[in-house]
Coordinates of C-alpha atoms and ligand atoms in Angstrom, one line a residue:
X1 CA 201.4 79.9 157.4
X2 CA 201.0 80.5 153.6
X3 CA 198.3 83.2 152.9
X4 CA 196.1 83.8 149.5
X5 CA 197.0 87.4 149.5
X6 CA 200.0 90.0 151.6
X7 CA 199.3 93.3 150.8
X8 CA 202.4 95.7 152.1
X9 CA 201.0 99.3 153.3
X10 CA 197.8 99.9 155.3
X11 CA 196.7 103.4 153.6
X12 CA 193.3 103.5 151.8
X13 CA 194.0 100.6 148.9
X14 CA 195.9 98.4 150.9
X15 CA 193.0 98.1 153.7
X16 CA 190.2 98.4 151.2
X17 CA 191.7 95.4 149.3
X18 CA 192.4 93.6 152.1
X19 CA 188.8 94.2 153.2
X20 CA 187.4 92.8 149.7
X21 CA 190.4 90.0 149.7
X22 CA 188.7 88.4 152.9
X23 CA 185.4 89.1 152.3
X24 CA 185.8 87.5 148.9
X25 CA 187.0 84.1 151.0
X26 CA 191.0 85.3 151.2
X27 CA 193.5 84.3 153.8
X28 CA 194.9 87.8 153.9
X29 CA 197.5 89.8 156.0
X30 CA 199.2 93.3 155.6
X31 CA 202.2 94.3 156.4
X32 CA 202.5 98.1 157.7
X33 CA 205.6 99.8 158.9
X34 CA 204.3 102.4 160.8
X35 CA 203.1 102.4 163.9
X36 CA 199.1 102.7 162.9
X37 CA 197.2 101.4 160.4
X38 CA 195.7 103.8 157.7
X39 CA 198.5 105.2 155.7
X40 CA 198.8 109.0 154.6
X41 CA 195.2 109.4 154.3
X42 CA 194.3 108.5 157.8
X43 CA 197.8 109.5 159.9
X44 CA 198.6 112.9 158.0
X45 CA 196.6 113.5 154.8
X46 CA 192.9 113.6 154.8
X47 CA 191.7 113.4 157.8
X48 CA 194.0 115.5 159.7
X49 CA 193.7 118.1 157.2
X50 CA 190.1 118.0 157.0
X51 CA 189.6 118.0 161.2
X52 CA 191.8 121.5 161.3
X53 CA 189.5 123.0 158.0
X54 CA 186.9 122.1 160.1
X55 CA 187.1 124.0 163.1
X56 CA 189.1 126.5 161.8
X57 CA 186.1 127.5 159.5
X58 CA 184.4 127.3 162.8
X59 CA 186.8 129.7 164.3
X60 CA 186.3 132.1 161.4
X61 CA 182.5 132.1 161.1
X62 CA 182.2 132.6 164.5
X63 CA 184.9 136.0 164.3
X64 CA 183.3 136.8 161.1
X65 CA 179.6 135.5 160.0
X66 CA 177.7 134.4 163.4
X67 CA 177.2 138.9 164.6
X68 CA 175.2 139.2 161.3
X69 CA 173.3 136.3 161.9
X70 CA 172.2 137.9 165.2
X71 CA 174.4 135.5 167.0
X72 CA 176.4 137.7 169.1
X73 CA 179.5 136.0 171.0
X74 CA 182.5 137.3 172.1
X75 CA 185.7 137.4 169.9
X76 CA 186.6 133.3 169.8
X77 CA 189.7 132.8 171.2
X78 CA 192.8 130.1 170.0
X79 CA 193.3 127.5 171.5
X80 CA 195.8 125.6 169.4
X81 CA 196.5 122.9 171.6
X82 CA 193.1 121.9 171.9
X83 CA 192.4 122.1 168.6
X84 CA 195.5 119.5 167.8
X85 CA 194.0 117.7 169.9
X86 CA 190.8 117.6 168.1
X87 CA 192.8 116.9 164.9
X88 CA 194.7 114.0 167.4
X89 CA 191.4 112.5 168.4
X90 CA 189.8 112.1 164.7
X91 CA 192.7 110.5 163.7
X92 CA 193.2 108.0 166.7
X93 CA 189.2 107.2 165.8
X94 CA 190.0 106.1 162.4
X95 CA 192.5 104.4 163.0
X96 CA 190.8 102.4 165.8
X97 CA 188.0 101.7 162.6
X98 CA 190.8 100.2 160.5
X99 CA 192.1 97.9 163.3
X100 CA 188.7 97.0 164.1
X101 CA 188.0 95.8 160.4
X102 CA 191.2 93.5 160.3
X103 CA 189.9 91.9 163.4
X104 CA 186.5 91.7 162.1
X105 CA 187.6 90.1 158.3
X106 CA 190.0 88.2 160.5
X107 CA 192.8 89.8 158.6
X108 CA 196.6 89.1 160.0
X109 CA 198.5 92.8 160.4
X110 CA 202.2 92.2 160.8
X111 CA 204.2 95.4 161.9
X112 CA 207.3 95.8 159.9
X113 CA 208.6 96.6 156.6
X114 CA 208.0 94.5 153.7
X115 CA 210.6 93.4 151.2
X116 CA 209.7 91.6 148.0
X117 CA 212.0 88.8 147.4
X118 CA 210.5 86.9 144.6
X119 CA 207.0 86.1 143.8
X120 CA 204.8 84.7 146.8
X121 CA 207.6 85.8 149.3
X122 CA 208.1 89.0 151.2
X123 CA 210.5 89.3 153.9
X124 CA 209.5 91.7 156.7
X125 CA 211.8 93.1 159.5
X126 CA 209.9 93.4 162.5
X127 CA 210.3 96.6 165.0
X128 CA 212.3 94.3 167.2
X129 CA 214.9 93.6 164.8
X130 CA 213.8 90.0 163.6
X131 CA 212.6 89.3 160.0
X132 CA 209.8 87.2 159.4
X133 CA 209.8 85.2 155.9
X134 CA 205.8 85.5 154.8
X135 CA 204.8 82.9 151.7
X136 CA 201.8 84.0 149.6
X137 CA 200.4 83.5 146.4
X138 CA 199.5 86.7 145.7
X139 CA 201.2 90.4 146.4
X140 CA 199.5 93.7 146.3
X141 CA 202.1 97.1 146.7
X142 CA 200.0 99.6 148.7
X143 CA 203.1 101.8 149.5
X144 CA 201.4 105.2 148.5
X145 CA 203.6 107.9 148.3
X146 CA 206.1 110.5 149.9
X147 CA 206.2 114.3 149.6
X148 CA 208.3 115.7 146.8
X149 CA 211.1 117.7 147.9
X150 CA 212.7 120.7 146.3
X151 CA 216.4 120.7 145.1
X152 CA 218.4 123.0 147.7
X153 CA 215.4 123.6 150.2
X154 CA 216.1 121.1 153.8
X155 CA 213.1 120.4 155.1
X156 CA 212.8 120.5 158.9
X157 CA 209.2 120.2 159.7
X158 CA 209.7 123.2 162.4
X159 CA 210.0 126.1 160.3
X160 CA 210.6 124.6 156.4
X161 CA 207.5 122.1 156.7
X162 CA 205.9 119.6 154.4
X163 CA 202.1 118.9 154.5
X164 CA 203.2 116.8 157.4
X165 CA 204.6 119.5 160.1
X166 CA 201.9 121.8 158.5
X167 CA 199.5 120.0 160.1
X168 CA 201.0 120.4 163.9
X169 CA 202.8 123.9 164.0
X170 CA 203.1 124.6 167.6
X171 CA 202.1 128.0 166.9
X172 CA 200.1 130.5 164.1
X173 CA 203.2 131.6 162.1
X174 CA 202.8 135.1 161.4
X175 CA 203.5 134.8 157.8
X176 CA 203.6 131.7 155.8
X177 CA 204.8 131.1 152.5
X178 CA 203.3 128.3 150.6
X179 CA 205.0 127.1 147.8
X180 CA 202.5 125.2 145.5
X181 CA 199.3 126.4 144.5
X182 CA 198.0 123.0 144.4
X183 CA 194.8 121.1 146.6
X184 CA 197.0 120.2 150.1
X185 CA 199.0 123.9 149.4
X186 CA 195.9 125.6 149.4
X187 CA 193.9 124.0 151.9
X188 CA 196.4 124.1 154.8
X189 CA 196.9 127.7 153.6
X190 CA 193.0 128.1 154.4
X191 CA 193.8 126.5 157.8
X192 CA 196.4 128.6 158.9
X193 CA 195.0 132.1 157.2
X194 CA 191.6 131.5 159.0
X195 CA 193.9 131.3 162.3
X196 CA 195.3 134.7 161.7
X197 CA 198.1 133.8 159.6
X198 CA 199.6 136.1 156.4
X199 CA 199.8 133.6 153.6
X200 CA 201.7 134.2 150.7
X201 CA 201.0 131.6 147.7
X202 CA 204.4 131.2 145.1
X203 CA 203.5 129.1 142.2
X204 CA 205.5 128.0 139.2
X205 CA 202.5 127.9 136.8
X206 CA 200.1 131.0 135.8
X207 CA 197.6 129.7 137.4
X208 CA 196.3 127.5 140.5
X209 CA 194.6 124.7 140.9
X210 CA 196.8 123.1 137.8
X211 CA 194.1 120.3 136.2
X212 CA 191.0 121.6 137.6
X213 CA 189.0 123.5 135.0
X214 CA 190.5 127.0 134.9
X215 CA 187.6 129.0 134.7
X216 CA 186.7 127.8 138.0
X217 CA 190.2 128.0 139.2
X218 CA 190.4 131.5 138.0
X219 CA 187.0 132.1 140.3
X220 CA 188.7 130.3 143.2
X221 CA 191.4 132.5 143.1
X222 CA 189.5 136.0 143.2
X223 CA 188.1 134.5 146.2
X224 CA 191.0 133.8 148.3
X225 CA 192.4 136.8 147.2
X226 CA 189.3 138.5 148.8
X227 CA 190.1 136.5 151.8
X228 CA 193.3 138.2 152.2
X229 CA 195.4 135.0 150.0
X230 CA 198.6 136.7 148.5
X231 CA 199.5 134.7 145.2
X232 CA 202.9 134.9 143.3
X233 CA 202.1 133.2 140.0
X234 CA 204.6 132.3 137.3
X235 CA 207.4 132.6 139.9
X236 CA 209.5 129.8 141.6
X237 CA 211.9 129.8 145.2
X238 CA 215.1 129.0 144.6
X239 CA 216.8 129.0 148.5
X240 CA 215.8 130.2 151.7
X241 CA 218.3 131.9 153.8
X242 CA 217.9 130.3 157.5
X243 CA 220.5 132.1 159.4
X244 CA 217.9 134.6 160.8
X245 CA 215.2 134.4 163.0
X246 CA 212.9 135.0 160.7
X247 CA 213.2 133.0 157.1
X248 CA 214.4 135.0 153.7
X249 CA 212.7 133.2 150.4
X250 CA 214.2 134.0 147.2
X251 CA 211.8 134.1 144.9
X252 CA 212.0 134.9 141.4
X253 CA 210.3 135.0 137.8
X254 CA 209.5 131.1 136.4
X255 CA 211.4 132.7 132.7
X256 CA 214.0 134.2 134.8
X257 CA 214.3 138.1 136.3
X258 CA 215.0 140.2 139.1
X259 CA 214.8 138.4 142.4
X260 CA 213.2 139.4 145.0
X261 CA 213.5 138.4 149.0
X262 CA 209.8 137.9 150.9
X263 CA 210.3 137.4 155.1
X264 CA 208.5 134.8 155.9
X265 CA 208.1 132.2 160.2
X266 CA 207.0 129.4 158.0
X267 CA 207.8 128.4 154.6
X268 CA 205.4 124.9 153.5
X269 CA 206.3 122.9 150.4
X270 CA 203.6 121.5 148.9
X271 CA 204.8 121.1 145.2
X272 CA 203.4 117.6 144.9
X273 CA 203.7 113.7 146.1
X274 CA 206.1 111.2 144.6
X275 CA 205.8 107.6 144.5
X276 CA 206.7 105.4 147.5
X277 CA 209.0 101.8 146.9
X278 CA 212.3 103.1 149.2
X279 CA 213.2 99.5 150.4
X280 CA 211.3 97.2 148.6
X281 CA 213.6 94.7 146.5
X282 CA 211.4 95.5 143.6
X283 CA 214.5 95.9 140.8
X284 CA 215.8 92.5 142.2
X285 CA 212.5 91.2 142.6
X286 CA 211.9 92.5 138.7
X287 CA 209.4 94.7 139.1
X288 CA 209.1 97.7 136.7
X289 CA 208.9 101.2 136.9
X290 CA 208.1 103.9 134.8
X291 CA 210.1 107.1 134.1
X292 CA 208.3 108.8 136.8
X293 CA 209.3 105.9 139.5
X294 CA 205.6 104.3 139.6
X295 CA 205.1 100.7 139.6
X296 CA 204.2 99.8 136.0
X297 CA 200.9 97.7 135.8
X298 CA 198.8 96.6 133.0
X299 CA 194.7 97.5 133.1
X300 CA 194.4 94.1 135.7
X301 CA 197.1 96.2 138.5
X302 CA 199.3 93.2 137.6
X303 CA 203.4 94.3 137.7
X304 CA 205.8 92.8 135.3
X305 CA 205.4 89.7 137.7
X306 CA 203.0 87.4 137.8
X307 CA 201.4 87.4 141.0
X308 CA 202.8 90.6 141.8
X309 CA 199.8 93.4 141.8
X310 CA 200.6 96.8 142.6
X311 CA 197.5 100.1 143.5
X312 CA 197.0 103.4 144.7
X313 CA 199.4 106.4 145.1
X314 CA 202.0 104.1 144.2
X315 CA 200.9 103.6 140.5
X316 CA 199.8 106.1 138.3
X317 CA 196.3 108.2 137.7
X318 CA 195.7 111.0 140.4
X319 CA 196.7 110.5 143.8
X320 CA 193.6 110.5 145.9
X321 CA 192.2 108.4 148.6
X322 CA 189.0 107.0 146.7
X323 CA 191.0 106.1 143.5
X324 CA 193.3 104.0 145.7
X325 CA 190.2 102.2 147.1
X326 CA 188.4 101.5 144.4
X327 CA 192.1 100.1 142.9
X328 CA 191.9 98.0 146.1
X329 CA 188.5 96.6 145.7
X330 CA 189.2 96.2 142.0
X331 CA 192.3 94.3 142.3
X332 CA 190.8 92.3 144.8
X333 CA 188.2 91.0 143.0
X334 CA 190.3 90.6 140.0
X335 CA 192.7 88.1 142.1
X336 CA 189.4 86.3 143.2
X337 CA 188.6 85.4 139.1
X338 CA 186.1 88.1 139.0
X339 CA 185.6 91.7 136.7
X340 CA 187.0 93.9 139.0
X341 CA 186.9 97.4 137.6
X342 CA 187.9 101.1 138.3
X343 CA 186.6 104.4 135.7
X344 CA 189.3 106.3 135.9
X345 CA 186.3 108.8 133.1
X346 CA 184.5 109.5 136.8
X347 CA 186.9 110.0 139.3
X348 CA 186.0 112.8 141.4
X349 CA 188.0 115.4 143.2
X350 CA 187.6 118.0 145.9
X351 CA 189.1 121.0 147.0
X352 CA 187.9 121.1 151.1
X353 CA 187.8 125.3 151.3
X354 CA 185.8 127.5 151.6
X355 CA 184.1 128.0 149.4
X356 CA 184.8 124.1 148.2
X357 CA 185.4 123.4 144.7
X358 CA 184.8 119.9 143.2
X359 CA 185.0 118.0 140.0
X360 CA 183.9 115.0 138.0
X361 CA 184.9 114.2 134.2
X362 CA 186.9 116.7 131.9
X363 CA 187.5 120.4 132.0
X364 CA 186.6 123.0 129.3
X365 CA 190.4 122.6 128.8
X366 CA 190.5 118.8 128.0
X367 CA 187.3 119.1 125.7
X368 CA 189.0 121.8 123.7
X369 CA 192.2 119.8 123.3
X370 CA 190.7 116.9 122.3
X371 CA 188.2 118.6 119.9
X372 CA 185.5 117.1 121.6
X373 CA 182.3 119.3 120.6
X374 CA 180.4 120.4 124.0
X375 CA 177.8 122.6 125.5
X376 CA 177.7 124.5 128.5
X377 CA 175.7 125.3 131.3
X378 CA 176.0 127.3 134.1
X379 CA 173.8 128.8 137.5
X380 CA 175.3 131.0 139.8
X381 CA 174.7 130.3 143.5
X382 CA 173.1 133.9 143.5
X383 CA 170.9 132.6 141.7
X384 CA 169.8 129.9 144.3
X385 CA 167.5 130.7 146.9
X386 CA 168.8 128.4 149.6
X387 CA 172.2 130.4 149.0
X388 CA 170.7 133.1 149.0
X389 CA 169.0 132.5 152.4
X390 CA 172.2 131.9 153.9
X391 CA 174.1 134.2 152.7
X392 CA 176.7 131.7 150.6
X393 CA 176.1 132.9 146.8
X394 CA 179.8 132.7 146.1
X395 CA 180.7 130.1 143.1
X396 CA 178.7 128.4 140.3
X397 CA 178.0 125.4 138.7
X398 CA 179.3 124.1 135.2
X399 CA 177.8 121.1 133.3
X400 CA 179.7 120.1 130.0
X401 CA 177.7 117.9 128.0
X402 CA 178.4 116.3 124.5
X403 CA 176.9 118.7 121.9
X404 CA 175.6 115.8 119.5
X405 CA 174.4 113.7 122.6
X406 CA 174.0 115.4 125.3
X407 CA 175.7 112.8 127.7
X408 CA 177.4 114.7 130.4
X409 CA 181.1 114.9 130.1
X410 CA 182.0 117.1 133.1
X411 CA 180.9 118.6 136.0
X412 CA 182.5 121.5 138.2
X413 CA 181.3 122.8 141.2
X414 CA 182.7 125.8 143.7
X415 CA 180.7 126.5 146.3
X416 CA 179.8 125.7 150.2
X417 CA 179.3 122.5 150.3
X418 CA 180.8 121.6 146.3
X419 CA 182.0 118.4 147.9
X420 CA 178.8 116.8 148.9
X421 CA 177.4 118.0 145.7
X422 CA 179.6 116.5 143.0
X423 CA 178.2 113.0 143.4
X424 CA 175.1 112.9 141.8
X425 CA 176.9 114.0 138.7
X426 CA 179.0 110.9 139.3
X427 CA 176.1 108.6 139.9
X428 CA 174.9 110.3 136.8
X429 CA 178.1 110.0 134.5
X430 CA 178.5 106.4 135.5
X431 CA 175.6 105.6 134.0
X432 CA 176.1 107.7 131.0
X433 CA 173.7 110.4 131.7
X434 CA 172.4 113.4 129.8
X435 CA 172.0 117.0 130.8
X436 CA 168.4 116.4 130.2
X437 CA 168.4 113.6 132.3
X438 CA 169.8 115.9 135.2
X439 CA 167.4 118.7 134.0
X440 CA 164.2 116.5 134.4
X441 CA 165.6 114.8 137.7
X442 CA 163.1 116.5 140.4
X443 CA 165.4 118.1 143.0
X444 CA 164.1 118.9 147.1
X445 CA 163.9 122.4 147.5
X446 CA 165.4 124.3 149.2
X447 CA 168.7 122.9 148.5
X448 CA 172.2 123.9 147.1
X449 CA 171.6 120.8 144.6
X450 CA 169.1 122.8 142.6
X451 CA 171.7 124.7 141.1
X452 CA 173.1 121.6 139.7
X453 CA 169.3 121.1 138.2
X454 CA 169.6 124.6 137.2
X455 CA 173.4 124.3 135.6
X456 CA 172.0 120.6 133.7
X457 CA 168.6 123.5 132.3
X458 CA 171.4 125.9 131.4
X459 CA 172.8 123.2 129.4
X460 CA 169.2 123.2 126.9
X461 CA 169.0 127.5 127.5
X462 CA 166.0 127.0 129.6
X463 CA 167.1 128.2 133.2
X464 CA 164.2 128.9 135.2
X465 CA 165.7 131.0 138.3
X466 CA 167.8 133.0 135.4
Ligands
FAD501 C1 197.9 116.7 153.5 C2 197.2 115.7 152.6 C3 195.9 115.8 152.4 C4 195.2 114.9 151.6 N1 193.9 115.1 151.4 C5 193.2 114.2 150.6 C6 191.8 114.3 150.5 O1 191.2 115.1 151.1 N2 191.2 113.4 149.7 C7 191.9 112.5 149.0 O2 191.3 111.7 148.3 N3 193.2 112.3 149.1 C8 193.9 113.2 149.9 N4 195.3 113.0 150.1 C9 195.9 112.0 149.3 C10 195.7 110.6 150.0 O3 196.3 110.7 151.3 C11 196.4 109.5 149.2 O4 196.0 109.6 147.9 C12 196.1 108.2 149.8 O5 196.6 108.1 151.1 C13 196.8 107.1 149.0 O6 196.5 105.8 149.5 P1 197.5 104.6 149.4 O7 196.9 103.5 150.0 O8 197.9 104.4 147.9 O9 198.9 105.0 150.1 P2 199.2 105.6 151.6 O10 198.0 106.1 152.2 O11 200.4 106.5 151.4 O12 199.6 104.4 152.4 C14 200.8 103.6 152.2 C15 201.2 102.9 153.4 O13 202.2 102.0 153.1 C16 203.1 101.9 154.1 N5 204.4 101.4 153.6 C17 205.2 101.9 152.6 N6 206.2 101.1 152.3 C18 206.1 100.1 153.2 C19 206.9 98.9 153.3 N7 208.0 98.6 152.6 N8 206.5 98.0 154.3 C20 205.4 98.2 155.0 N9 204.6 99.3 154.9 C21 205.0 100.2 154.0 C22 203.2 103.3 154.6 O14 203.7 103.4 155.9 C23 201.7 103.7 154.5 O15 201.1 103.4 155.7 C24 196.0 113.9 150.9 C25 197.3 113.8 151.1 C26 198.0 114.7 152.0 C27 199.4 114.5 152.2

């Protein structure tokens, strides 16, 4: 049968699109070579991640914050297993919700792995060992991405992990050494410190959080230090020495210097994700790449083939979940003859910690660089009585806005709860809001959101609560 649309990998973009593809009228199937549907995001990214910094902060609150609540419980025990299996069962429910919405759009899924052979024709070998020629008029490449490895460092996923065996360690390693001061470094770090574990943090840069607004990352960090986070800036790992039964990481300076040799049970990489195509016939099917091993695609996702469309992790722009889905919807409609279109200006992104941190639009950084002239605003969560009710005044909130216009250009957020937060400041900037408009937006009170009311005032020096 020849369909309107094969999209190969099931993660975020490729079941999105294929979602929009047959709502739009499309004979659609995907091809997926894993076992379940739902890619990294679904199998061993987001929600995995986010089920474990879930009840671990649960954990933690109840050691640490319930007693001066006057909630008085005994010491909370681990129970690891059980919590995996918490982690296990949020997963197997998501991916139950993606299978559901292929039957529902009446979507074909084929198990196997896809190999482009030419436009409208992809070649797919089948668990069992057939192939299966699929005929199409259209192709979307959904392959997302792998982890990024480090020259010289084997990765096991026992005792040298990637995000992947970070998120299933059979036991809290004593000490852990993250290398990557990044989102996924940091978060499974939280994970695995609220647990009990000794984390040490080596990063190449002088600072974490690299492309989040640094004033905020600087904040962040005096945080986790204050949680007990260890951090090793401007220094890099160059081997680890496996022959004991405990791990030796050489670490030294990022200019060069003395070396030094930090013990570790658990050393996780997270230095970043590369591209996915391992497989794919795209060189002999002609598609390009760029020097960083994306698929190239013009502003309508379409390849250097015609008919060939390509989205998400696998292309370029920052690798999150919601930019690969709004890619997929895009590209969808844009196969369909429609307008289909992604701004990349109001993309946000969230750190899931605690406290959260969360972004939309540029940093202070960017606006400097590009001799943009802006204002700022800010309101401290101490400032806020619903924080300060609850006892959660650590963070802020930062509004840049235009200093001609006053149309918000960025918003950054760390706090409880940052996550939830950062999307009226979306909402806002999509529409090409001010500060003012922000500032005369009547908030409910008592909430968190006030303070981004508060930070939009700040913007016009006319604070109230400051
Ligand atoms: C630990 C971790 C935490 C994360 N947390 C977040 C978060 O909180 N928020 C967020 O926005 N993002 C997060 N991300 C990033 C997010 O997972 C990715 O941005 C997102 O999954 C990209 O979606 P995608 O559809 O492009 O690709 P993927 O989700 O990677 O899916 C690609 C799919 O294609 C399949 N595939 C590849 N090649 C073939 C082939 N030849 N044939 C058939 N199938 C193929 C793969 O098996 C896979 O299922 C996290 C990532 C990790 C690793």
């Amino acid at each position: 049968m020849a369909y309107d649309l094969v999209i190969i990998g099931t993660g975020p973009g490729g079941y999105v699109c294929a979602v929009r593809a047959a709502q739009l009228g499309m004979k659609v199937a995907v091809v997926e070579k894993n076992p379940t549907l739902g890619g990294t995001c679904l199998n061993i990214g987001c929600m995995p991640s986010k089920a474990l910094l879930h009840a671990s902060e649960l954990f933690e609150q109840a050691e640490h914050s319930f007693a001066k609540m006057g909630v008085s419980v005994p010491a909370p025990k681990l129970d690891l297993p059980a919590m995996m299996n918490f982690k296990q069962q949020g997963i197997d429910g998501n991916v139950k919700g993606v299978e559901f919405l292929m039957k529902k759009n009446k979507i074909d899924v084929i198990h196997g792995r896809g190999k482009i052979l030419g436009a409208g024709k992809v070649e797919v070998a089948l668990a069992d060992g057939r192939t299966q020629l699929v005929e199409t008029k259209h192709i979307v490449i959904a392959t997302g991405s792998d982890i990024a490895r480090l020259k010289g460092i084997e990765i096991d996923e026992k005792r040298i992990v990637s995000s992947t065996g970070a998120l299933s360690l059979a036991k809290v390693p004593a000490k852990l050494i993250i290398v990557g001061a990044g989102v996924i470094g940091l978060e499974l770090g939280s994970v695995w410190h609220r647990l009990g574990a000794d984390v040490t943090v080596v990063e190449f840069l002088d600072r974490i959080l690299p492309g989040m607004d640094g004033e905020i990352a600087r904040q962040f960090q005096r945080i986790l230090e204050k949680q007990g986070f260890k951090f090793k800036l401007g220094a890099k790992l160059t081997g680890i020495d496996t022959s004991g039964p405990t791990l030796a990481a050489k670490v030294e300076p990022a200019a060069g210097g003395a070396q030094e040799t930090l013990e570790a049970d658990v050393v996780l990489v997270a230095i970043g994700r590369v591209p996915y195509t391992e497989g794919l016939g795209l060189k002999q099917a002609g598609v390009a790449l760029d020097n960083r091993g994306r698929v190239k695609i013009d502003p309508h996702f379409s390849t250097t083939v015609k008919g060939i469309y390509a989205i998400g992790d696998v292309v370029a722009g920052p690798m999150l979940a919601h930019k690969a889905e709004d890619e997929g919807v895009a590209c969808a409609e844009i196969i369909a003859g429609k307008a289909g279109h992604v701004n990349y200006d109001v993309i946000p992104g969230v750190v899931y910690t605690t406290p959260e941190v969360s972004s939309v639009g540029k940093t202070e950084e960017e606006l400097k660089e590009g001799g943009t002239a802006y204002t700022s605003g800010k309101f401290p969560f101490t400032a806020n009585g619903r924080s300060k009710v609850n006892q959660t005044t650590d963070g802020f909130v930062k509004v840049l806005a235009d200093a001609k216009t006053d149309r918000v250009l960025g918003v950054h957020i760390i706090g409880i709860e940052a996550g939830e937060m950062i999307h009226e400041a979306a909402v806002l900037m999509e529409f090409g809001g001010a500060a003012e408009d922000l500032a005369r937006t009547c908030h409910a009170h008592p909430t968190r959101s006030e303070a981004i009311k508060e930070a939009a005032l700040a913007v016009g020096k006319r604070a109230i609560h400051m």
